[in-house]
């Protein structure tokens, strides 16, 4: 189970910090995705078990992903937020394909993410 928190409404230029607590932390990679109505889910940032990170171009330099494995938690620090960052943000994990938690996968940064949280809404006003 993946549970997100930290979403909310901010003005352009503001900051938010999202958290994702996993009942079972992925041994491979954790990530954040976002989705707006009518559009496909898109990757935002990814962090692997060895700490390696990967960012989508549209958040590079503004967002920072981190993790505390001892707490089974990943974080997404979002700074310099823009109205176009408004979306539902989802925590995701890489599970083995035969894992009972595995659902429809989405490819991001070389990994297939197939376990999803319920999402937390981020709204940025201009």
C-alpha positions as a LaTeX table, in Angstrom:
\begin{tabular}{lrrr}
\hline
Residue & $x$ (\AA) & $y$ (\AA) & $z$ (\AA) \\
\hline
Unk1 & 0.00 & 0.00 & 0.00 \\
Unk2 & 1.27 & 3.46 & $-0.93$ \\
Unk3 & $-0.16$ & 6.46 & 0.88 \\
Unk4 & 0.54 & 10.00 & $-0.28$ \\
Unk5 & 0.18 & 13.22 & 1.69 \\
Unk6 & 1.23 & 16.85 & 1.52 \\
Unk7 & $-0.79$ & 18.13 & $-1.40$ \\
Unk8 & $-2.60$ & 21.45 & $-1.27$ \\
Unk9 & $-3.10$ & 24.83 & $-2.90$ \\
Unk10 & $-0.31$ & 27.36 & $-3.29$ \\
Unk11 & 0.43 & 30.45 & $-5.32$ \\
Unk12 & 2.85 & 30.46 & $-8.22$ \\
Unk13 & 6.42 & 30.41 & $-6.95$ \\
Unk14 & 5.45 & 28.60 & $-3.77$ \\
Unk15 & 6.60 & 25.26 & $-2.41$ \\
Unk16 & 5.07 & 21.99 & $-1.27$ \\
Unk17 & 6.53 & 18.75 & 0.06 \\
Unk18 & 4.81 & 15.49 & $-0.76$ \\
Unk19 & 5.35 & 12.31 & 1.22 \\
Unk20 & 4.71 & 8.69 & 0.32 \\
Unk21 & 4.67 & 5.99 & 2.98 \\
Unk22 & 4.92 & 2.44 & 1.67 \\
Unk23 & 3.82 & $-0.58$ & 3.67 \\
Unk24 & 6.51 & $-2.43$ & 1.73 \\
Unk25 & 9.25 & $-0.29$ & 0.19 \\
Unk26 & 10.29 & $-1.24$ & $-3.32$ \\
Unk27 & 13.66 & $-2.93$ & $-3.58$ \\
Unk28 & 14.04 & $-1.39$ & $-7.04$ \\
Unk29 & 12.71 & 2.13 & $-7.44$ \\
Unk30 & 10.13 & 4.60 & $-6.20$ \\
Unk31 & 8.73 & 7.50 & $-8.20$ \\
Unk32 & 6.25 & 10.32 & $-8.41$ \\
Unk33 & 3.88 & 10.77 & $-11.33$ \\
Unk34 & 1.20 & 13.33 & $-12.07$ \\
Unk35 & $-1.95$ & 13.43 & $-14.12$ \\
Unk36 & $-4.50$ & 16.02 & $-15.19$ \\
Unk37 & $-7.97$ & 15.22 & $-16.55$ \\
Unk38 & $-7.89$ & 13.96 & $-20.11$ \\
Unk39 & $-4.14$ & 13.47 & $-20.18$ \\
Unk40 & $-1.91$ & 10.48 & $-19.65$ \\
Unk41 & $-0.06$ & 9.98 & $-16.43$ \\
Unk42 & 3.46 & 11.38 & $-16.71$ \\
Unk43 & 6.59 & 10.72 & $-14.71$ \\
Unk44 & 8.01 & 13.49 & $-12.54$ \\
Unk45 & 10.93 & 12.04 & $-10.59$ \\
Unk46 & 12.36 & 8.66 & $-9.72$ \\
Unk47 & 14.73 & 7.41 & $-7.00$ \\
Unk48 & 16.31 & 3.97 & $-7.04$ \\
Unk49 & 17.26 & 1.76 & $-4.14$ \\
Unk50 & 20.89 & 2.88 & $-4.52$ \\
Unk51 & 19.85 & 6.55 & $-4.34$ \\
Unk52 & 20.23 & 7.27 & $-8.04$ \\
Unk53 & 17.69 & 9.87 & $-9.19$ \\
Unk54 & 16.10 & 10.82 & $-12.47$ \\
Unk55 & 13.91 & 13.82 & $-13.30$ \\
Unk56 & 11.62 & 14.80 & $-16.10$ \\
Unk57 & 12.86 & 17.86 & $-17.98$ \\
Unk58 & 9.86 & 19.95 & $-16.95$ \\
Unk59 & 10.73 & 19.73 & $-13.23$ \\
Unk60 & 14.53 & 19.57 & $-13.39$ \\
Unk61 & 16.04 & 22.13 & $-11.06$ \\
Unk62 & 12.75 & 22.81 & $-9.27$ \\
Unk63 & 11.78 & 19.46 & $-7.74$ \\
Unk64 & 13.87 & 17.17 & $-5.56$ \\
Unk65 & 13.11 & 13.54 & $-4.78$ \\
Unk66 & 14.54 & 11.87 & $-1.69$ \\
Unk67 & 13.88 & 8.88 & 0.52 \\
Unk68 & 14.23 & 7.59 & 4.04 \\
Unk69 & 14.32 & 3.83 & 3.65 \\
Unk70 & 14.26 & 3.33 & 7.44 \\
Unk71 & 10.81 & 4.98 & 7.39 \\
Unk72 & 9.65 & 3.37 & 4.11 \\
Unk73 & 9.06 & 6.90 & 2.87 \\
Unk74 & 9.86 & 8.87 & $-0.26$ \\
Unk75 & 9.54 & 12.63 & $-0.57$ \\
Unk76 & 9.05 & 15.11 & $-3.36$ \\
Unk77 & 10.13 & 18.66 & $-2.56$ \\
Unk78 & 8.52 & 21.00 & $-5.07$ \\
Unk79 & 9.85 & 24.54 & $-5.32$ \\
Unk80 & 9.17 & 27.39 & $-7.74$ \\
Unk81 & 5.80 & 25.88 & $-8.50$ \\
Unk82 & 4.00 & 26.95 & $-11.66$ \\
Unk83 & 0.29 & 26.80 & $-12.57$ \\
Unk84 & 1.14 & 24.07 & $-15.09$ \\
Unk85 & 2.28 & 21.88 & $-12.18$ \\
Unk86 & $-1.35$ & 21.63 & $-11.09$ \\
Unk87 & $-2.28$ & 17.93 & $-11.14$ \\
Unk88 & $-3.02$ & 14.86 & $-9.08$ \\
Unk89 & 0.30 & 13.51 & $-7.90$ \\
Unk90 & 0.76 & 9.77 & $-7.48$ \\
Unk91 & 3.39 & 7.77 & $-5.66$ \\
Unk92 & 4.54 & 4.67 & $-7.53$ \\
Unk93 & 6.71 & 1.64 & $-6.93$ \\
Unk94 & 8.35 & $-1.03$ & $-9.04$ \\
Unk95 & 7.11 & $-4.51$ & $-8.13$ \\
Unk96 & 7.85 & $-7.87$ & $-9.66$ \\
Unk97 & 5.42 & $-8.56$ & $-12.51$ \\
Unk98 & 3.87 & $-11.50$ & $-10.61$ \\
Unk99 & 3.41 & $-9.49$ & $-7.43$ \\
Unk100 & $-0.25$ & $-9.42$ & $-6.37$ \\
Unk101 & $-0.03$ & $-5.65$ & $-6.05$ \\
Unk102 & 1.11 & $-5.18$ & $-9.66$ \\
Unk103 & $-1.27$ & $-3.22$ & $-11.86$ \\
Unk104 & $-1.07$ & $-1.47$ & $-15.24$ \\
Unk105 & 2.57 & $-0.44$ & $-15.64$ \\
Unk106 & 3.89 & 2.90 & $-16.84$ \\
Unk107 & 7.44 & 3.28 & $-18.11$ \\
Unk108 & 9.54 & 6.08 & $-16.66$ \\
Unk109 & 13.29 & 6.50 & $-16.65$ \\
Unk110 & 13.89 & 2.90 & $-17.64$ \\
Unk111 & 11.67 & 1.32 & $-15.00$ \\
Unk112 & 8.14 & $-0.06$ & $-15.25$ \\
Unk113 & 6.16 & 1.29 & $-12.29$ \\
Unk114 & 3.20 & $-0.92$ & $-11.49$ \\
Unk115 & 2.07 & $-0.19$ & $-7.93$ \\
Unk116 & 0.15 & 3.04 & $-7.31$ \\
Unk117 & $-1.12$ & 5.18 & $-4.49$ \\
Unk118 & $-4.46$ & 6.97 & $-4.50$ \\
Unk119 & $-2.95$ & 10.38 & $-5.23$ \\
Unk120 & $-2.79$ & 13.80 & $-3.64$ \\
Unk121 & $-3.98$ & 16.97 & $-5.35$ \\
Unk122 & $-1.62$ & 19.88 & $-6.01$ \\
Unk123 & $-3.10$ & 23.16 & $-7.21$ \\
Unk124 & $-0.99$ & 26.18 & $-8.15$ \\
Unk125 & $-2.66$ & 29.52 & $-8.80$ \\
Unk126 & $-1.18$ & 32.33 & $-10.84$ \\
\hline
\end{tabular}
